[in-house]
Structure formats: C-alpha cells, structure tokens
Short mmCIF file of C-alpha atoms and ligand atoms in Angstrom, two decimals:
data_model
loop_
_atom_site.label_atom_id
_atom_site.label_comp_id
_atom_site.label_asym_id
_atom_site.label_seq_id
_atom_site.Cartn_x
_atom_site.Cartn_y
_atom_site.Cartn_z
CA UNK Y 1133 99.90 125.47 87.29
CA UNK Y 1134 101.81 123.77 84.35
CA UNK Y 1135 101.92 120.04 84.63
CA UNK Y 1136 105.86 120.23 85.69
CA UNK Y 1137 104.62 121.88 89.02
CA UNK Y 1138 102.10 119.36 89.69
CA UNK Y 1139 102.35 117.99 93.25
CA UNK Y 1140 102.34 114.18 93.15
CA UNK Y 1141 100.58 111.80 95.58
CA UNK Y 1142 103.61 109.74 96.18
CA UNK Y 1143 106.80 109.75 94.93
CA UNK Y 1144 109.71 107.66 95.82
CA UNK Y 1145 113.22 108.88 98.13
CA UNK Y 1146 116.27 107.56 96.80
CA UNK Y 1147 118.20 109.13 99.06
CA UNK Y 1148 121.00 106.28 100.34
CA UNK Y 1149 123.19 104.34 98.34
CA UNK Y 1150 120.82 102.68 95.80
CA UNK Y 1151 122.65 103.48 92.88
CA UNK Y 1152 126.04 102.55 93.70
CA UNK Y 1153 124.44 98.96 94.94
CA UNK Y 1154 122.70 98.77 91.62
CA UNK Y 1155 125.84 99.27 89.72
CA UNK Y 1156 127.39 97.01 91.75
CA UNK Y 1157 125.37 94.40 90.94
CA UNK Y 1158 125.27 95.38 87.02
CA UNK Y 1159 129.63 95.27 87.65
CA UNK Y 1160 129.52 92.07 89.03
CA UNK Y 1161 127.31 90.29 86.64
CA UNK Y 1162 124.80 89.45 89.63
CA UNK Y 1163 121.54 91.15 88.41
CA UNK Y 1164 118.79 87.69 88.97
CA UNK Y 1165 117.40 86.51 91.80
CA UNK Y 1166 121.07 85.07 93.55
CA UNK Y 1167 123.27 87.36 94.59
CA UNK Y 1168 124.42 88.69 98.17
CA UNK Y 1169 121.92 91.75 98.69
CA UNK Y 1170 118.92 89.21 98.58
CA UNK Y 1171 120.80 88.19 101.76
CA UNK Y 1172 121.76 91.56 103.10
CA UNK Y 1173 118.47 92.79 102.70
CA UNK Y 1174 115.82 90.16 104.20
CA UNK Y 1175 118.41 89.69 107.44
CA UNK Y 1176 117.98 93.70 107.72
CA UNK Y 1177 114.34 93.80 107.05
CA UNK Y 1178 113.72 91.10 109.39
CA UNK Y 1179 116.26 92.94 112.47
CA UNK Y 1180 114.06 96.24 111.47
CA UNK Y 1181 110.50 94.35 112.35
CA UNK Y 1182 112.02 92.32 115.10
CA UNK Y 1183 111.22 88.67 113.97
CA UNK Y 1184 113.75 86.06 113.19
CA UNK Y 1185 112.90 85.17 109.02
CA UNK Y 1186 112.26 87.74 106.38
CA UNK Y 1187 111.54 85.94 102.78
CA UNK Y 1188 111.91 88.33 99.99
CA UNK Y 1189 109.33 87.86 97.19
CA UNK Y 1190 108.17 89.52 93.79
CA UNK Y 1191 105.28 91.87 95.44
CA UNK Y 1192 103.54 92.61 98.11
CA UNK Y 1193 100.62 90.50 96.85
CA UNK Y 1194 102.48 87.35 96.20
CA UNK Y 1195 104.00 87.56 99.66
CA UNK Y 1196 100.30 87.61 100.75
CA UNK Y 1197 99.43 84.26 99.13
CA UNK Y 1198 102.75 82.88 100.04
CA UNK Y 1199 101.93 83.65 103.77
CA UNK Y 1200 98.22 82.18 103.18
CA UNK Y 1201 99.40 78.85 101.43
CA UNK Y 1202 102.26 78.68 103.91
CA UNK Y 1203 99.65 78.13 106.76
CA UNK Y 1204 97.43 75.75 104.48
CA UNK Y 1205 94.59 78.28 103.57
CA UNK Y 1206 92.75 76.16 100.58
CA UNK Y 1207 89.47 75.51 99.02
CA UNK Y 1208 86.66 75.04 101.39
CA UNK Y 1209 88.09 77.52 104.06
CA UNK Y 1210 86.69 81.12 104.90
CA UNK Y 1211 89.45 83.81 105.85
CA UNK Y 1212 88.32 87.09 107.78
CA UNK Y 1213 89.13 90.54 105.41
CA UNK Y 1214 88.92 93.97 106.17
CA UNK Y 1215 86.30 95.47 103.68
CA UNK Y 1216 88.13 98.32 103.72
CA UNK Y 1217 91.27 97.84 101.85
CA UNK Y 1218 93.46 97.71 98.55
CA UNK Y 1219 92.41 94.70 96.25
CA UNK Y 1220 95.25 92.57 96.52
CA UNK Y 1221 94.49 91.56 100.13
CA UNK Y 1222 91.19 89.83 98.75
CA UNK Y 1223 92.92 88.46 95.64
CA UNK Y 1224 95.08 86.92 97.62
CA UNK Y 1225 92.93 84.88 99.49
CA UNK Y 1226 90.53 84.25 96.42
CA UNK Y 1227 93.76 82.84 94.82
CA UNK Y 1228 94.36 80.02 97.42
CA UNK Y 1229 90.72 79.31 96.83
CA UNK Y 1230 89.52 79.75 100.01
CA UNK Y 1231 86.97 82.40 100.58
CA UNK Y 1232 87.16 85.95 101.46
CA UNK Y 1233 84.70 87.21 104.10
CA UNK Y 1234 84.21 91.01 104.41
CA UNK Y 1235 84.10 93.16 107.83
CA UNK Y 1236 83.29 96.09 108.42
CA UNK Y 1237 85.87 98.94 109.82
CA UNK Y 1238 86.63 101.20 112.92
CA UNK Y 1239 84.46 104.60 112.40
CA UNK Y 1240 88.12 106.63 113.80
CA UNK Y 1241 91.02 104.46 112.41
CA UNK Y 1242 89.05 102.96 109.87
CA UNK Y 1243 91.10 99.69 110.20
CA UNK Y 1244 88.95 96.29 110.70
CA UNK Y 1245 86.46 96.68 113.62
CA UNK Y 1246 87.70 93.76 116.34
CA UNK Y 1247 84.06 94.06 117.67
CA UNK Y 1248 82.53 92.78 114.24
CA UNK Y 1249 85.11 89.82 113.95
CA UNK Y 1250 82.89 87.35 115.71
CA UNK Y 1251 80.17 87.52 114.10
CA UNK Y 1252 81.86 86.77 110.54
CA UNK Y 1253 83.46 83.61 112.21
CA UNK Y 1254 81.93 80.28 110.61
CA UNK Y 1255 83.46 76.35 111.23
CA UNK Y 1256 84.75 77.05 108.04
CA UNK Y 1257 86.93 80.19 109.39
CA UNK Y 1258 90.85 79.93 109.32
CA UNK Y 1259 91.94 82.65 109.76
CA UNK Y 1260 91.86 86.87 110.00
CA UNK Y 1261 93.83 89.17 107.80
CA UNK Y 1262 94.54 92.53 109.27
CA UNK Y 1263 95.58 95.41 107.69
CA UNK Y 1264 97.05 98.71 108.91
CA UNK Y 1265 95.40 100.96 106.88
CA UNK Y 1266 97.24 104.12 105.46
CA UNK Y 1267 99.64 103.40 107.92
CA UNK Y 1268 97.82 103.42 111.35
CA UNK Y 1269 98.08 100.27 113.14
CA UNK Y 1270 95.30 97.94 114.02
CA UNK Y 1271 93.99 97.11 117.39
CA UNK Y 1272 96.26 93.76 117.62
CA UNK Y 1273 94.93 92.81 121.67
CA UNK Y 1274 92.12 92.57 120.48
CA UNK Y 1275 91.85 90.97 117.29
CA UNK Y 1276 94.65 88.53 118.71
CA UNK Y 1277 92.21 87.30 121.66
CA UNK Y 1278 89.35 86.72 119.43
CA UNK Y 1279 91.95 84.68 117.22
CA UNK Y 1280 93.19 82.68 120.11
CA UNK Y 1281 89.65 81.98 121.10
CA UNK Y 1282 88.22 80.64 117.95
CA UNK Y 1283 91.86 78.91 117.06
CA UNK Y 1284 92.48 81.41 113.83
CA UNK Y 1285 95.81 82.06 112.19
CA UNK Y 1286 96.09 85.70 112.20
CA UNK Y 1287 98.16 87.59 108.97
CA UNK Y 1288 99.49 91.41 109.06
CA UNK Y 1289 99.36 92.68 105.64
CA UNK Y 1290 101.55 95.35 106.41
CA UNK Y 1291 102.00 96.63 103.04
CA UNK Y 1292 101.15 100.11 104.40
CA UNK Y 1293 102.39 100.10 107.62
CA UNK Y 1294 106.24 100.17 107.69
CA UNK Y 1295 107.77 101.82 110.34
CA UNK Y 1296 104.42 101.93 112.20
CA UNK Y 1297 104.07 100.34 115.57
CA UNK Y 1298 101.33 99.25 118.39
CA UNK Y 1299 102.37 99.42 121.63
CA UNK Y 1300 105.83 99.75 120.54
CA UNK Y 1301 106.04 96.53 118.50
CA UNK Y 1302 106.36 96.98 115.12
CA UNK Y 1303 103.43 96.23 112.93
CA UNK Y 1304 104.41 92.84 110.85
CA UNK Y 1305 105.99 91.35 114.06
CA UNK Y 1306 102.57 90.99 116.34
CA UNK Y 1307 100.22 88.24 114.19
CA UNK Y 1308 101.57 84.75 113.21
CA UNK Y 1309 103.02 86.02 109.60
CA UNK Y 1310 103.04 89.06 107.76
CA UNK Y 1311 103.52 90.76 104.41
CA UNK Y 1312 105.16 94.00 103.10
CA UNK Y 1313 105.55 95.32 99.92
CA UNK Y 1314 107.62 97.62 98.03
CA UNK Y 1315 106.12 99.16 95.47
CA UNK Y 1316 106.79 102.51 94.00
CA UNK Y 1317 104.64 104.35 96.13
CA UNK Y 1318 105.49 102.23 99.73
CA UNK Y 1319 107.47 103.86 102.41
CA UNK Y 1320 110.36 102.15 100.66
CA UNK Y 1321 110.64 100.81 97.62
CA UNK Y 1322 112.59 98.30 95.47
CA UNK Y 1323 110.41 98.90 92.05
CA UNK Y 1324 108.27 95.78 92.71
CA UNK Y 1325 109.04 93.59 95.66
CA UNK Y 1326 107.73 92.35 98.61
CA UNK Y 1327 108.72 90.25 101.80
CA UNK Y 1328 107.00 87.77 104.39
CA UNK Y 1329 107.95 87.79 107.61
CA UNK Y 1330 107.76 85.47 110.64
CA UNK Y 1331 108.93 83.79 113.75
CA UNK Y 1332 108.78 80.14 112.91
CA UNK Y 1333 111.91 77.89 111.16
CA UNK Y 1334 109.18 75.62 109.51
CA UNK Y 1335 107.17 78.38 108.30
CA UNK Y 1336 109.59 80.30 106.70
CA UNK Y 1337 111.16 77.13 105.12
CA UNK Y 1338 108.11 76.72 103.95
CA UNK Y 1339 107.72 80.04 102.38
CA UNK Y 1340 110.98 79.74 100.46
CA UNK Y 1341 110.26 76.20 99.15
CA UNK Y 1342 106.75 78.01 97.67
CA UNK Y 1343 108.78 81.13 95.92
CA UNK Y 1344 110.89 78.75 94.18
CA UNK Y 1345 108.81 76.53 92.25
CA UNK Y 1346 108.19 74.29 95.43
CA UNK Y 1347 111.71 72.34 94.89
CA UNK Y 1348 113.18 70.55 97.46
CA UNK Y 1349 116.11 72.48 99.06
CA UNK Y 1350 118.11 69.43 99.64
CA UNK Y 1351 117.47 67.80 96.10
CA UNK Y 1352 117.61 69.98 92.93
CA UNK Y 1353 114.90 69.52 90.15
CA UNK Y 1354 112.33 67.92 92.77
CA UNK Y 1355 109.06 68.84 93.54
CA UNK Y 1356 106.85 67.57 96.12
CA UNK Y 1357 104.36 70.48 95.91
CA UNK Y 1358 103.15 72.96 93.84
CA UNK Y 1359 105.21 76.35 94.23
CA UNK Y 1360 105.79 79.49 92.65
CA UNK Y 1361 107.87 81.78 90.95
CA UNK Y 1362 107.85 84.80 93.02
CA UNK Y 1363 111.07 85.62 93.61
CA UNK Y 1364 112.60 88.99 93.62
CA UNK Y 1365 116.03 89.95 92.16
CA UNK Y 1366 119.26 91.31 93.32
CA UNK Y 1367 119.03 94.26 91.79
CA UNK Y 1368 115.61 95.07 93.23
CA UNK Y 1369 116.86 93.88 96.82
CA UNK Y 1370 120.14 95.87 96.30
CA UNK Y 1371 117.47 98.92 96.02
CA UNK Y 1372 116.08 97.89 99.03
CA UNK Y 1373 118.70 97.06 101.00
CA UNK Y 1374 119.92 100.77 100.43
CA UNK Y 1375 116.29 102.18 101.25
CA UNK Y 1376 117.13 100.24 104.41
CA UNK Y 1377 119.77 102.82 105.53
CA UNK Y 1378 117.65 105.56 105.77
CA UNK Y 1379 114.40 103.78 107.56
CA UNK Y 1380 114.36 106.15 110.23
CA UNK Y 1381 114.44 109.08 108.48
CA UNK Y 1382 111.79 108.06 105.67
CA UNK Y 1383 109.55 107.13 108.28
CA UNK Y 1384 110.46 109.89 110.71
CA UNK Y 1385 109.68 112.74 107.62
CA UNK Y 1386 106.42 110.90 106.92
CA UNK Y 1387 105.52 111.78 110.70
CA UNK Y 1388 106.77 115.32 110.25
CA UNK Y 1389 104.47 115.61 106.93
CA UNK Y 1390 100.92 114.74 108.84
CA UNK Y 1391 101.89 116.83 111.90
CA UNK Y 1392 102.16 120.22 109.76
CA UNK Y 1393 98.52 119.18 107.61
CA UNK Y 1394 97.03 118.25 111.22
CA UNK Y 1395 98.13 121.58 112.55
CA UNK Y 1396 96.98 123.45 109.29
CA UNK Y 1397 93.66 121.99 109.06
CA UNK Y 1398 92.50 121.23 112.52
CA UNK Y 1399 90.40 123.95 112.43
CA UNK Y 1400 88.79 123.33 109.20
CA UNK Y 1401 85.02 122.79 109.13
CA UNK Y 1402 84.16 119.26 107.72
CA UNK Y 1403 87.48 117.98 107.82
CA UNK Y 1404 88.13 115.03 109.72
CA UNK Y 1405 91.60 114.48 110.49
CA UNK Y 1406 93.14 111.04 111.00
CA UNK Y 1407 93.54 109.53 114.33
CA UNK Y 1408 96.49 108.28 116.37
CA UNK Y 1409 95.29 106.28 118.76
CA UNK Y 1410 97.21 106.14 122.38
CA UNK Y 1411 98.27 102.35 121.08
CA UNK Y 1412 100.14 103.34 118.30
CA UNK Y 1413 102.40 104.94 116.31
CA UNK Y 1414 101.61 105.51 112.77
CA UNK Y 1415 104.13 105.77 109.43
CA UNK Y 1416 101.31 107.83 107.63
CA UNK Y 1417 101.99 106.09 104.70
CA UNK Y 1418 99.15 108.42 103.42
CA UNK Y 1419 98.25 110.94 105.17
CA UNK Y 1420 93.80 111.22 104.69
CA UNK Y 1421 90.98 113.29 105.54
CA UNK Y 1422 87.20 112.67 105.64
CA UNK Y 1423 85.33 115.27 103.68
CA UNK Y 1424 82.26 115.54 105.60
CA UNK Y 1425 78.78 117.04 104.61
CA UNK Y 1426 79.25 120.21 106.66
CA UNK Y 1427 82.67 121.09 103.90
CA UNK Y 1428 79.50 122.07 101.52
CA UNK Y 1429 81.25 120.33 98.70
CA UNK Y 1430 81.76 116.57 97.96
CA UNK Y 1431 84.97 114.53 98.09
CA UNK Y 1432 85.05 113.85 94.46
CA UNK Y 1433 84.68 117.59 93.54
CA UNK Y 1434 87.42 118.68 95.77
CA UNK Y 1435 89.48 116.38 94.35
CA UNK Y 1436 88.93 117.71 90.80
CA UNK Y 1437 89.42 121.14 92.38
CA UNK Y 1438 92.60 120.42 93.62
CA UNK Y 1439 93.70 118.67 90.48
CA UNK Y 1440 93.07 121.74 88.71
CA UNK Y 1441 95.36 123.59 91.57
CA UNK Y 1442 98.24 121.12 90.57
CA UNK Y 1443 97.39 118.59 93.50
CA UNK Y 1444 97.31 114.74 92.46
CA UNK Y 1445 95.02 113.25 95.60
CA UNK Y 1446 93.66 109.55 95.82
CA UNK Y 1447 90.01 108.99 96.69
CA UNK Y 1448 89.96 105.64 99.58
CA UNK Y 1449 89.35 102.31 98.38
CA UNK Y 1450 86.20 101.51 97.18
CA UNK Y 1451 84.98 98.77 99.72
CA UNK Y 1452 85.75 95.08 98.36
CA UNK Y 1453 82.49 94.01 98.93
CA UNK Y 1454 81.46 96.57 96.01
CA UNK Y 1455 83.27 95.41 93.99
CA UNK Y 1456 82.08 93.32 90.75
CA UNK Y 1457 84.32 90.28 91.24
CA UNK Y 1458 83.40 90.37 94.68
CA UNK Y 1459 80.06 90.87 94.78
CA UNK Y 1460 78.81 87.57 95.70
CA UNK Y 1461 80.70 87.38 98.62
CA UNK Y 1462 78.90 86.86 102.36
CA UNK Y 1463 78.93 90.45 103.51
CA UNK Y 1464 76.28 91.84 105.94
CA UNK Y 1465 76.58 95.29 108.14
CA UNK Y 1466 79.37 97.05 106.51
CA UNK Y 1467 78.15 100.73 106.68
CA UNK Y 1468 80.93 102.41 108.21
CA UNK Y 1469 83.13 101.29 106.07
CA UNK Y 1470 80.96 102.26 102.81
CA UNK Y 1471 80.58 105.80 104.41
CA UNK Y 1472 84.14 106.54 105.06
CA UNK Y 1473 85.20 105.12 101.70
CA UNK Y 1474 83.30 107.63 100.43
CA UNK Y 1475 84.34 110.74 102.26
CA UNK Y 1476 88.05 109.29 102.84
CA UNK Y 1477 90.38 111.31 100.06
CA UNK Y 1478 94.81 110.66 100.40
CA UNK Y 1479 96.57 113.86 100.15
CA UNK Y 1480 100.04 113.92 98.79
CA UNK Y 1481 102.57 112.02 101.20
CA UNK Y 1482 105.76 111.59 100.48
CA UNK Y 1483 109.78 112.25 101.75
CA UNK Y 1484 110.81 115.52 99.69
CA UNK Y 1485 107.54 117.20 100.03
CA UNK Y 1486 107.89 120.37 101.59
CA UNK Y 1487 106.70 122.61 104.71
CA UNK Y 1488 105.46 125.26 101.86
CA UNK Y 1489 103.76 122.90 99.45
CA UNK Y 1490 101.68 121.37 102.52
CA UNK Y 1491 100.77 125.12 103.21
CA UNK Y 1492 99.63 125.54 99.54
CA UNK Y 1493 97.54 122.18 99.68
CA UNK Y 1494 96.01 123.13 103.09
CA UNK Y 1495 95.35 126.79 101.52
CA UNK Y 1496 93.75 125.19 98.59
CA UNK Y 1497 91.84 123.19 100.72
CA UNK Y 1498 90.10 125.93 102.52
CA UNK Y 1499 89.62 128.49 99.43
CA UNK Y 1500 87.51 125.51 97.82
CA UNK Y 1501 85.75 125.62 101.01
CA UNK Y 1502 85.01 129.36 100.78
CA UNK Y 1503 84.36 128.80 97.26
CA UNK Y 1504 82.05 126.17 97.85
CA UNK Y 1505 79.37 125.92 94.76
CA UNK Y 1506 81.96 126.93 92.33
CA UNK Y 1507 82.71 124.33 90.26
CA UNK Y 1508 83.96 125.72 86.60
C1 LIG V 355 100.38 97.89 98.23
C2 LIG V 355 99.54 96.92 98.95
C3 LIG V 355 99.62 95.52 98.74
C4 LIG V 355 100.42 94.81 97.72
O1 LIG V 355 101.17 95.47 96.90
P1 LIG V 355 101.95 95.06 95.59
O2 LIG V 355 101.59 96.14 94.64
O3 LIG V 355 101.53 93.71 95.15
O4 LIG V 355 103.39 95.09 96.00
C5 LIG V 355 98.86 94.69 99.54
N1 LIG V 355 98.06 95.18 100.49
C6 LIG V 355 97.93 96.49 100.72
C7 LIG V 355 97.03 96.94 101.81
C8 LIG V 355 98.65 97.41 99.95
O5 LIG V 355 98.49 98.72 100.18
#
C-alpha cells in the first residue's frame, strides 16, 4: 500500500457547520478569546454532560490543573492516579506540586482498580483522579464511596470519555469536577482546547478567575492570586460549538465501529476484546485489543506488520510509574497494569472509517496470525 492509502489511527469529522462558524468569526473580526461562541459552546457542552458550569480552557491538560488548583491541591498533598493512563493526568498534578500516587488498574476495563484505592490513601491524600480509559467508563459507586469515606475530592479526567456514560449519567457529570479535551484526535475536536466542568457557582468562579491570569472579575488589572493564561479562542470554540451539532452521531458511529471489529474478531485466538461492562456505556474513543501469548506473535511485531499493511495502530500507554520523570514516585503492586500495557495495542477509530476497511484490518489481523514467525 502507497502511503496515500494508509489507514490512520484517528482522524478528525468535520462534518457540521465548522467552517461557516470559523468564517464567521474571521468576518466579524472576533477571532481571540471574546467572542459569542465561547458562550454558545461551554452552555452546550455543559447541557450535553448534564452539570450546570462548563469553563472552556486551552487543553485538556490545563483544564486538569485548573480543576486541581480550583479545589486547593498544593505542595505537601498526595492525589490518587491511575497508573494506567496518558501523561498529562500525572503532569497535572506534579504541576500543582502536590504528589502523584500510582494505582494499579482493572484486569477487564483496565480503568483504576476501586479495590486498590485504599491502600494508596495516606493523611496526606486529597484526592482521586479517575480516568475513563479509551472511552469505557470507570466504576464511579465505588470509587465515590471510598472517596466519601476517607473525605477525598474526586476528578473525572474525561478526556477520553465523551459521550460515554455509567449508569446512564454521563461520564464528567458523576465526581466533584471534571476535564475534557479536544484535541485532534478526541471524539470532537476544536484543534487544541479543553473544558472543566462542574456543579458548584464557587467552583467554577473559581476556575475562570484561574484561566484569566487570576484577575478579579469585578475589578480589572487586580490580582489576588496567581492565575493562568489558559484560555481558548473563539475560533477554536466556534469549531467546537459546531462539533457540538453532531454529538450523537460522532459518538453513535464510534459505537457502530467497535461492534463490527468485536464481531470480526471474537473468534480470534489471543485476542482479547474490550469489555462493556453492564454499568456502562462506552464512546470507544479507541477501540483496543490485548495481544495475548497464545496470538504466537508479540504486540509490537503486529504492529509493525500492520504498518507495513497500511494500518497506523497505537501501542497503550506505557504505565506512569515507568516512566523516567516518574520514577521516584510511591508505587507498589501495579502488575496488571504493566501486563496489559504491554499487550494493549489501539486500532484505528475514527467517524469516516468504513465497514470494509475494518474488514481489511480484522483480515490483516488474522493472516499475521497464520503467518506467525514471519517477520521480513
Ligand atoms: C488527551 C488526554 C488529556 C489531555 O489532552 P490535551 O492534549 O492536553 O488536550 C488528558 N488526559 C487524558 C486521559 C487524555 O487522553
């Protein structure tokens, strides 16, 4: 396959009215970080997730620390992480300069393990981010007693969990706050954007005093703490806000995608399909597979195989705790999650992908299966 043909990972769908709301705002002169879709889109987001403020930032990783300084996270203080995850969930914490402490995940979902929580928790514990991994949501009873218990704020980074629900509430409208972003490669996209989300007047104030340098919103050029730049534009929220008009059907294609690969390769030897627990509903914001042993060939060289078929694929996330700038962190027990970040690979996930190209990835799948050993 030529590289034209190559089947991406992720790709975005501009398929509302993005353009014409981009020109508008080009037309009208209104292309920083005023302007009426900032509006438009945060009161939309927020109806969408069901709580009553939606804060639109710069990135899904700035909304994280927003959220985190928002509830006072700080030196000294020890926040509860999911091992398991993309990096800016830990760099988020490490920025407010409290301490990230790893857990382990779920052996089926592979989200945070709510039955490894406690023993993590310290004096020094304020609170538990959660994230719904790939799209599935997490276990939110039970991570939301053990909060209430030991008195811990509890954060949704629900960067990859739009449209996804647990027990019918939408994930980023169950913990205290919670985070989205929109990056390229998100269920929808604004470029690079983000919002924080939540239920509480003082919180969100507090939020939107943060993204704008910390001024005081009833005296201009006054500062009483120390905020932020993070704020998105109108032209990136006019984006959004027409992403917005086609929610259901992003989300609803997403669904479509990961029923045809579960029906094409349930019957695959060593391939673990992805869960959906009776809880929840998931957005499949990438739809993954565990490469086991039996498969007779290793994650990594299936991946190159495929590459070589035309197939972009993304291998999981290496565990945080792994990583160099995190190795010193307190992290004890966290084998599940080091085995299925090795055998977890992303297959390609995205709107406009088609019935016949997931029939061609499947069929790739098994013919390196049969052809396991040969590796040109
Ligand atoms: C994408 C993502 C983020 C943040 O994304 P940005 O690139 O900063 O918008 C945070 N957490 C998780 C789990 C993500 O997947």
């Amino acid at each position: 396959m030529d590289k034209k043909q190559t089947i991406p990972v992720a790709q975005p769908a501009l398929i509302g009215r993005e353009k014409d709301l981009v020109l508008d705002c080009l037309e009208t002169n209104w292309i920083s970080s005023n302007g009426r879709y900032i509006k438009l889109f945060e009161d939309r987001f927020a109806e969408y997730i069901g709580f009553d403020h939606a804060v639109s930032c710069s990135n899904g990783t700035t909304a994280l620390h927003l959220a985190l300084l928002a509830l006072d996270i700080s030196v000294g203080d020890e926040v509860i992480v999911p091992t398991l995850t993309f990096v800016a969930t830990a760099n988020a914490v490490a920025y407010t300069g409290a301490a990230p402490v790893f857990v382990d995940s779920e052996p089926d979902t592979w989200n945070l393990d709510p039955g490894k929580i406690e023993n993590s928790i310290t004096p020094k514990t304020k609170a538990i981010v959660v994230v719904h991994l790939y799209g599935h949501p997490c276990d939110m009873d039970d991570i939301l007693k053990i909060a209430r218990k030991h008195k811990l704020h509890v954060v949704e980074d629900a960067a990859e969990a739009i449209g996804s629900a647990y027990k019918g509430r939408m994930c980023g409208s169950i913990g205290d706050i919670s985070t989205f972003s929109f990056y390229g490669n998100k269920t929808i996209t604004t470029g690079e954007g983000g919002m924080v989300l939540v239920n509480n007047d003082r919180l969100a104030g507090r939020v939107r005093i943060l993204k704008g340098q910390g001024m005081n919103p009833d005296r201009r050029y006054w500062f009483d703490t120390l905020g932020y730049n993070y704020r998105m534009t109108n032209v990136q929220a006019a984006i959004g806000y027409g992403q917005m008009e086609k929610i259901d059907l992003l989300v609803e294609k997403r669904r479509l995608v990961a029923s045809w690969y579960n029906s094409l390769l349930e019957s695959v030897p060593g391939v673990t399909l992805p869960v959906e627990k009776s809880y929840a509903r998931s957005s499949y914001w990438m739809y993954s597979i565990l490469i086991e042993e039996e498969f007779g060939m290793t994650r990594d060289r299936l991946m190159r195989f495929l590459y070589r078929k035309g197939i972009e694929t993304r291998p999981f996330f290496y565990p945080m705790h792994t990583m160099p700038v995190y190795r010193d962190c307190d992290a004890k027990h966290l084998s599940t999650a080091v085995a299925v970040a090795e055998k977890g690979i992303n297959l390609p996930t995205y709107y406009d992908l088609r019935r016949g190209q997931v029939e061609y990835i499947t069929d790739c799948i098994k013919k390196a299966r049969d052809e396991k050993g040969f590796d040109p």
